[in-house]
Amino acid sequence: MKLCRIETPDGIKPAMIDADGAARDLTQHLTDIELATMAPAALDQLRDVDVTALPVITGRFAPVINDIRRILCIGLNYSDHAAEAGMDVPDHPILFSKLCAATGANDPIIIPKDSEKTDWEVELAVVIGTKAQHVSEADALSHVAGYATFNDVSERAFQIEFGGQWVKGKSCDSFAPIGPYLVTADEVPDPQNLDLWLDVNGTRRQTGNTRTMVFSVAEIISFLSRFMTLLPGDVIATGTPPGVGMGFKPPVYLQPGDVVELGIEGLGDQRQEVIKFNG
């Protein structure tokens, strides 16, 4: 299934994508796509819905879950991205978090005040569906509700040049576009064989495949579950392939008026216009 949330004149409505790519209104079956929806039993109930009998709705994609619990991120998880960043391939997954609210797949990227180095990162996002605590790699994927396209927008000066942790360069408003939809895990038989891409102003900047991750999705979930209990609604952004702006010589960063387009095989595409902070 492909589940999403659609902004309409009557508010945000839960929806399911049909075989032709149209969004079908799910409000007669549930009030929203939320933490409870991620439970296996709840997803099984939705699988029994006749999507063709639901009304078509149109509007802007909202974040795929209304109450994302937290956004956990893995850094330098593609060896060629680590090389372009001038950093060593890590021995263990590098964890940081994004403390901003998620935004819809096509919502604008806002260049923060005083930013000169706002950057892009296409990533596979994993949405946890059931509690995961000290899980093995063999069992890790059974805790996944689904997958989504994610743009880990980053401000490199804030992230690297101001000392301390990366969080401050990752948490500016609009820095977590997710979606357009959540693809349930049963429709992604191998999360380690998905093509990723990202364009800026029509020029291809990133091309990759999840098979080149340093740490697989299963390894990441197992590793994180040793140190924290993962719960429904947790989102894990699993790292980016090479081609980010700071890796160019000289670096290339986003400017107001730019258009960022990105996608992951089977998980849908995003399109974000870049605008200047106005506050």
PDB file of N, CA, C and O in Angstrom, residues 220-272:
ATOM      1  N   ILE A 220      21.198  -1.015  10.973  1.00  0.00           N
ATOM      2  CA  ILE A 220      20.924   0.257  11.644  1.00  0.00           C
ATOM      3  C   ILE A 220      19.878   0.071  12.739  1.00  0.00           C
ATOM      4  O   ILE A 220      20.053   0.532  13.881  1.00  0.00           O
ATOM      5  N   ILE A 221      18.776  -0.604  12.409  1.00  0.00           N
ATOM      6  CA  ILE A 221      17.712  -0.804  13.396  1.00  0.00           C
ATOM      7  C   ILE A 221      18.231  -1.611  14.581  1.00  0.00           C
ATOM      8  O   ILE A 221      17.989  -1.265  15.748  1.00  0.00           O
ATOM      9  N   SER A 222      18.945  -2.681  14.303  1.00  0.00           N
ATOM     10  CA  SER A 222      19.491  -3.505  15.375  1.00  0.00           C
ATOM     11  C   SER A 222      20.435  -2.699  16.255  1.00  0.00           C
ATOM     12  O   SER A 222      20.364  -2.753  17.495  1.00  0.00           O
ATOM     13  N   PHE A 223      21.310  -1.914  15.618  1.00  0.00           N
ATOM     14  CA  PHE A 223      22.282  -1.110  16.365  1.00  0.00           C
ATOM     15  C   PHE A 223      21.573  -0.081  17.243  1.00  0.00           C
ATOM     16  O   PHE A 223      21.860   0.030  18.442  1.00  0.00           O
ATOM     17  N   LEU A 224      20.647   0.676  16.669  1.00  0.00           N
ATOM     18  CA  LEU A 224      19.970   1.717  17.450  1.00  0.00           C
ATOM     19  C   LEU A 224      19.169   1.123  18.603  1.00  0.00           C
ATOM     20  O   LEU A 224      19.091   1.722  19.684  1.00  0.00           O
ATOM     21  N   SER A 225      18.587  -0.051  18.376  1.00  0.00           N
ATOM     22  CA  SER A 225      17.739  -0.646  19.410  1.00  0.00           C
ATOM     23  C   SER A 225      18.533  -1.117  20.620  1.00  0.00           C
ATOM     24  O   SER A 225      17.947  -1.446  21.658  1.00  0.00           O
ATOM     25  N   ARG A 226      19.853  -1.135  20.513  1.00  0.00           N
ATOM     26  CA  ARG A 226      20.699  -1.450  21.673  1.00  0.00           C
ATOM     27  C   ARG A 226      20.738  -0.286  22.653  1.00  0.00           C
ATOM     28  O   ARG A 226      20.945  -0.486  23.859  1.00  0.00           O
ATOM     29  N   PHE A 227      20.564   0.922  22.148  1.00  0.00           N
ATOM     30  CA  PHE A 227      20.782   2.123  22.953  1.00  0.00           C
ATOM     31  C   PHE A 227      19.499   2.879  23.271  1.00  0.00           C
ATOM     32  O   PHE A 227      19.474   3.715  24.171  1.00  0.00           O
ATOM     33  N   MET A 228      18.433   2.604  22.522  1.00  0.00           N
ATOM     34  CA  MET A 228      17.150   3.263  22.755  1.00  0.00           C
ATOM     35  C   MET A 228      16.059   2.334  22.253  1.00  0.00           C
ATOM     36  O   MET A 228      16.290   1.509  21.367  1.00  0.00           O
ATOM     37  N   THR A 229      14.894   2.471  22.836  1.00  0.00           N
ATOM     38  CA  THR A 229      13.757   1.696  22.370  1.00  0.00           C
ATOM     39  C   THR A 229      13.114   2.436  21.203  1.00  0.00           C
ATOM     40  O   THR A 229      12.685   3.585  21.347  1.00  0.00           O
ATOM     41  N   LEU A 230      13.070   1.797  20.058  1.00  0.00           N
ATOM     42  CA  LEU A 230      12.415   2.370  18.890  1.00  0.00           C
ATOM     43  C   LEU A 230      10.927   2.068  18.976  1.00  0.00           C
ATOM     44  O   LEU A 230      10.526   0.940  19.290  1.00  0.00           O
ATOM     45  N   LEU A 231      10.108   3.072  18.683  1.00  0.00           N
ATOM     46  CA  LEU A 231       8.671   2.946  18.836  1.00  0.00           C
ATOM     47  C   LEU A 231       7.957   3.378  17.563  1.00  0.00           C
ATOM     48  O   LEU A 231       8.543   4.068  16.715  1.00  0.00           O
ATOM     49  N   PRO A 232       6.692   2.981  17.395  1.00  0.00           N
ATOM     50  CA  PRO A 232       5.940   3.396  16.214  1.00  0.00           C
ATOM     51  C   PRO A 232       5.987   4.911  16.029  1.00  0.00           C
ATOM     52  O   PRO A 232       5.846   5.680  16.977  1.00  0.00           O
ATOM     53  N   GLY A 233       6.190   5.313  14.779  1.00  0.00           N
ATOM     54  CA  GLY A 233       6.292   6.736  14.479  1.00  0.00           C
ATOM     55  C   GLY A 233       7.695   7.276  14.468  1.00  0.00           C
ATOM     56  O   GLY A 233       7.912   8.417  14.068  1.00  0.00           O
ATOM     57  N   ASP A 234       8.672   6.481  14.913  1.00  0.00           N
ATOM     58  CA  ASP A 234      10.065   6.887  14.756  1.00  0.00           C
ATOM     59  C   ASP A 234      10.450   6.772  13.282  1.00  0.00           C
ATOM     60  O   ASP A 234      10.124   5.782  12.622  1.00  0.00           O
ATOM     61  N   VAL A 235      11.120   7.784  12.781  1.00  0.00           N
ATOM     62  CA  VAL A 235      11.605   7.796  11.407  1.00  0.00           C
ATOM     63  C   VAL A 235      13.124   7.762  11.431  1.00  0.00           C
ATOM     64  O   VAL A 235      13.749   8.522  12.184  1.00  0.00           O
ATOM     65  N   ILE A 236      13.718   6.883  10.648  1.00  0.00           N
ATOM     66  CA  ILE A 236      15.175   6.798  10.543  1.00  0.00           C
ATOM     67  C   ILE A 236      15.572   7.149   9.112  1.00  0.00           C
ATOM     68  O   ILE A 236      15.186   6.464   8.163  1.00  0.00           O
ATOM     69  N   ALA A 237      16.313   8.238   8.962  1.00  0.00           N
ATOM     70  CA  ALA A 237      16.886   8.607   7.660  1.00  0.00           C
ATOM     71  C   ALA A 237      18.252   7.945   7.564  1.00  0.00           C
ATOM     72  O   ALA A 237      19.109   8.145   8.429  1.00  0.00           O
ATOM     73  N   THR A 238      18.471   7.163   6.512  1.00  0.00           N
ATOM     74  CA  THR A 238      19.555   6.179   6.505  1.00  0.00           C
ATOM     75  C   THR A 238      20.835   6.611   5.795  1.00  0.00           C
ATOM     76  O   THR A 238      21.718   5.790   5.567  1.00  0.00           O
ATOM     77  N   GLY A 239      20.969   7.897   5.485  1.00  0.00           N
ATOM     78  CA  GLY A 239      22.193   8.366   4.860  1.00  0.00           C
ATOM     79  C   GLY A 239      22.012   8.664   3.385  1.00  0.00           C
ATOM     80  O   GLY A 239      21.030   8.252   2.758  1.00  0.00           O
ATOM     81  N   THR A 240      22.991   9.370   2.824  1.00  0.00           N
ATOM     82  CA  THR A 240      22.875   9.857   1.452  1.00  0.00           C
ATOM     83  C   THR A 240      24.044   9.406   0.585  1.00  0.00           C
ATOM     84  O   THR A 240      25.172   9.280   1.078  1.00  0.00           O
ATOM     85  N   PRO A 241      23.794   9.151  -0.694  1.00  0.00           N
ATOM     86  CA  PRO A 241      24.884   8.834  -1.621  1.00  0.00           C
ATOM     87  C   PRO A 241      25.667  10.095  -1.988  1.00  0.00           C
ATOM     88  O   PRO A 241      25.282  11.208  -1.589  1.00  0.00           O
ATOM     89  N   PRO A 242      26.755   9.979  -2.758  1.00  0.00           N
ATOM     90  CA  PRO A 242      27.561  11.153  -3.095  1.00  0.00           C
ATOM     91  C   PRO A 242      26.807  12.118  -4.005  1.00  0.00           C
ATOM     92  O   PRO A 242      25.797  11.771  -4.615  1.00  0.00           O
ATOM     93  N   GLY A 243      27.337  13.347  -4.062  1.00  0.00           N
ATOM     94  CA  GLY A 243      26.765  14.358  -4.931  1.00  0.00           C
ATOM     95  C   GLY A 243      26.145  15.525  -4.197  1.00  0.00           C
ATOM     96  O   GLY A 243      25.451  16.340  -4.810  1.00  0.00           O
ATOM     97  N   VAL A 244      26.398  15.619  -2.889  1.00  0.00           N
ATOM     98  CA  VAL A 244      25.874  16.761  -2.145  1.00  0.00           C
ATOM     99  C   VAL A 244      26.678  18.010  -2.497  1.00  0.00           C
ATOM    100  O   VAL A 244      27.795  17.939  -3.006  1.00  0.00           O
ATOM    101  N   GLY A 245      26.077  19.161  -2.204  1.00  0.00           N
ATOM    102  CA  GLY A 245      26.687  20.417  -2.625  1.00  0.00           C
ATOM    103  C   GLY A 245      28.065  20.667  -2.075  1.00  0.00           C
ATOM    104  O   GLY A 245      28.940  21.194  -2.771  1.00  0.00           O
ATOM    105  N   MET A 246      28.295  20.273  -0.808  1.00  0.00           N
ATOM    106  CA  MET A 246      29.601  20.563  -0.216  1.00  0.00           C
ATOM    107  C   MET A 246      30.705  19.703  -0.819  1.00  0.00           C
ATOM    108  O   MET A 246      31.896  20.001  -0.653  1.00  0.00           O
ATOM    109  N   GLY A 247      30.333  18.670  -1.585  1.00  0.00           N
ATOM    110  CA  GLY A 247      31.336  17.797  -2.179  1.00  0.00           C
ATOM    111  C   GLY A 247      31.900  18.310  -3.489  1.00  0.00           C
ATOM    112  O   GLY A 247      32.906  17.786  -3.974  1.00  0.00           O
ATOM    113  N   PHE A 248      31.267  19.338  -4.067  1.00  0.00           N
ATOM    114  CA  PHE A 248      31.774  19.897  -5.319  1.00  0.00           C
ATOM    115  C   PHE A 248      32.969  20.808  -5.057  1.00  0.00           C
ATOM    116  O   PHE A 248      33.146  21.333  -3.955  1.00  0.00           O
ATOM    117  N   LYS A 249      33.779  20.988  -6.070  1.00  0.00           N
ATOM    118  CA  LYS A 249      34.966  21.844  -5.954  1.00  0.00           C
ATOM    119  C   LYS A 249      34.890  22.915  -7.042  1.00  0.00           C
ATOM    120  O   LYS A 249      35.146  22.618  -8.204  1.00  0.00           O
ATOM    121  N   PRO A 250      34.529  24.164  -6.694  1.00  0.00           N
ATOM    122  CA  PRO A 250      34.141  24.606  -5.349  1.00  0.00           C
ATOM    123  C   PRO A 250      32.747  24.112  -4.983  1.00  0.00           C
ATOM    124  O   PRO A 250      31.990  23.702  -5.863  1.00  0.00           O
ATOM    125  N   PRO A 251      32.400  24.175  -3.683  1.00  0.00           N
ATOM    126  CA  PRO A 251      31.070  23.733  -3.262  1.00  0.00           C
ATOM    127  C   PRO A 251      29.952  24.519  -3.944  1.00  0.00           C
ATOM    128  O   PRO A 251      30.132  25.675  -4.337  1.00  0.00           O
ATOM    129  N   VAL A 252      28.811  23.870  -4.086  1.00  0.00           N
ATOM    130  CA  VAL A 252      27.623  24.472  -4.690  1.00  0.00           C
ATOM    131  C   VAL A 252      26.487  24.353  -3.678  1.00  0.00           C
ATOM    132  O   VAL A 252      26.167  23.240  -3.244  1.00  0.00           O
ATOM    133  N   TYR A 253      25.887  25.481  -3.318  1.00  0.00           N
ATOM    134  CA  TYR A 253      24.815  25.453  -2.322  1.00  0.00           C
ATOM    135  C   TYR A 253      23.529  26.040  -2.886  1.00  0.00           C
ATOM    136  O   TYR A 253      23.530  26.725  -3.917  1.00  0.00           O
ATOM    137  N   LEU A 254      22.431  25.759  -2.208  1.00  0.00           N
ATOM    138  CA  LEU A 254      21.128  26.199  -2.670  1.00  0.00           C
ATOM    139  C   LEU A 254      20.954  27.706  -2.527  1.00  0.00           C
ATOM    140  O   LEU A 254      21.426  28.316  -1.560  1.00  0.00           O
ATOM    141  N   GLN A 255      20.239  28.270  -3.514  1.00  0.00           N
ATOM    142  CA  GLN A 255      19.941  29.695  -3.536  1.00  0.00           C
ATOM    143  C   GLN A 255      18.438  29.888  -3.729  1.00  0.00           C
ATOM    144  O   GLN A 255      17.765  29.032  -4.326  1.00  0.00           O
ATOM    145  N   PRO A 256      17.881  30.995  -3.239  1.00  0.00           N
ATOM    146  CA  PRO A 256      16.467  31.259  -3.498  1.00  0.00           C
ATOM    147  C   PRO A 256      16.167  31.203  -4.996  1.00  0.00           C
ATOM    148  O   PRO A 256      16.941  31.710  -5.814  1.00  0.00           O
ATOM    149  N   GLY A 257      15.078  30.565  -5.343  1.00  0.00           N
ATOM    150  CA  GLY A 257      14.711  30.382  -6.745  1.00  0.00           C
ATOM    151  C   GLY A 257      15.099  29.034  -7.310  1.00  0.00           C
ATOM    152  O   GLY A 257      14.595  28.632  -8.369  1.00  0.00           O
ATOM    153  N   ASP A 258      16.013  28.306  -6.644  1.00  0.00           N
ATOM    154  CA  ASP A 258      16.380  26.964  -7.092  1.00  0.00           C
ATOM    155  C   ASP A 258      15.192  26.014  -6.930  1.00  0.00           C
ATOM    156  O   ASP A 258      14.297  26.225  -6.094  1.00  0.00           O
ATOM    157  N   VAL A 259      15.221  24.940  -7.698  1.00  0.00           N
ATOM    158  CA  VAL A 259      14.219  23.882  -7.587  1.00  0.00           C
ATOM    159  C   VAL A 259      14.949  22.565  -7.373  1.00  0.00           C
ATOM    160  O   VAL A 259      15.833  22.196  -8.158  1.00  0.00           O
ATOM    161  N   VAL A 260      14.592  21.862  -6.304  1.00  0.00           N
ATOM    162  CA  VAL A 260      15.183  20.567  -5.975  1.00  0.00           C
ATOM    163  C   VAL A 260      14.146  19.488  -6.271  1.00  0.00           C
ATOM    164  O   VAL A 260      13.006  19.566  -5.801  1.00  0.00           O
ATOM    165  N   GLU A 261      14.534  18.493  -7.057  1.00  0.00           N
ATOM    166  CA  GLU A 261      13.677  17.352  -7.345  1.00  0.00           C
ATOM    167  C   GLU A 261      14.444  16.079  -6.991  1.00  0.00           C
ATOM    168  O   GLU A 261      15.641  15.961  -7.285  1.00  0.00           O
ATOM    169  N   LEU A 262      13.758  15.138  -6.375  1.00  0.00           N
ATOM    170  CA  LEU A 262      14.430  13.918  -5.919  1.00  0.00           C
ATOM    171  C   LEU A 262      13.434  12.784  -5.843  1.00  0.00           C
ATOM    172  O   LEU A 262      12.213  13.006  -5.825  1.00  0.00           O
ATOM    173  N   GLY A 263      13.953  11.566  -5.788  1.00  0.00           N
ATOM    174  CA  GLY A 263      13.069  10.417  -5.686  1.00  0.00           C
ATOM    175  C   GLY A 263      13.827   9.144  -5.396  1.00  0.00           C
ATOM    176  O   GLY A 263      15.054   9.086  -5.504  1.00  0.00           O
ATOM    177  N   ILE A 264      13.056   8.139  -5.006  1.00  0.00           N
ATOM    178  CA  ILE A 264      13.591   6.802  -4.752  1.00  0.00           C
ATOM    179  C   ILE A 264      12.690   5.813  -5.473  1.00  0.00           C
ATOM    180  O   ILE A 264      11.461   5.944  -5.468  1.00  0.00           O
ATOM    181  N   GLU A 265      13.298   4.835  -6.084  1.00  0.00           N
ATOM    182  CA  GLU A 265      12.580   3.824  -6.860  1.00  0.00           C
ATOM    183  C   GLU A 265      11.410   3.239  -6.072  1.00  0.00           C
ATOM    184  O   GLU A 265      11.589   2.692  -4.985  1.00  0.00           O
ATOM    185  N   GLY A 266      10.204   3.401  -6.591  1.00  0.00           N
ATOM    186  CA  GLY A 266       9.014   2.837  -5.985  1.00  0.00           C
ATOM    187  C   GLY A 266       8.433   3.611  -4.829  1.00  0.00           C
ATOM    188  O   GLY A 266       7.341   3.293  -4.353  1.00  0.00           O
ATOM    189  N   LEU A 267       9.155   4.643  -4.361  1.00  0.00           N
ATOM    190  CA  LEU A 267       8.710   5.371  -3.166  1.00  0.00           C
ATOM    191  C   LEU A 267       8.207   6.773  -3.470  1.00  0.00           C
ATOM    192  O   LEU A 267       7.761   7.474  -2.557  1.00  0.00           O
ATOM    193  N   GLY A 268       8.283   7.195  -4.712  1.00  0.00           N
ATOM    194  CA  GLY A 268       7.739   8.487  -5.078  1.00  0.00           C
ATOM    195  C   GLY A 268       8.764   9.601  -5.118  1.00  0.00           C
ATOM    196  O   GLY A 268       9.876   9.479  -4.595  1.00  0.00           O
ATOM    197  N   ASP A 269       8.369  10.694  -5.752  1.00  0.00           N
ATOM    198  CA  ASP A 269       9.256  11.834  -6.009  1.00  0.00           C
ATOM    199  C   ASP A 269       8.840  13.056  -5.195  1.00  0.00           C
ATOM    200  O   ASP A 269       7.679  13.204  -4.798  1.00  0.00           O
ATOM    201  N   GLN A 270       9.792  13.944  -4.987  1.00  0.00           N
ATOM    202  CA  GLN A 270       9.572  15.218  -4.320  1.00  0.00           C
ATOM    203  C   GLN A 270       9.996  16.361  -5.235  1.00  0.00           C
ATOM    204  O   GLN A 270      10.859  16.189  -6.097  1.00  0.00           O
ATOM    205  N   ARG A 271       9.406  17.535  -5.002  1.00  0.00           N
ATOM    206  CA  ARG A 271       9.821  18.748  -5.705  1.00  0.00           C
ATOM    207  C   ARG A 271       9.692  19.929  -4.755  1.00  0.00           C
ATOM    208  O   ARG A 271       8.601  20.206  -4.240  1.00  0.00           O
ATOM    209  N   GLN A 272      10.812  20.585  -4.493  1.00  0.00           N
ATOM    210  CA  GLN A 272      10.820  21.700  -3.550  1.00  0.00           C
ATOM    211  C   GLN A 272      11.394  22.962  -4.183  1.00  0.00           C
ATOM    212  O   GLN A 272      12.495  22.920  -4.768  1.00  0.00           O
TER     213      GLN A 272
END
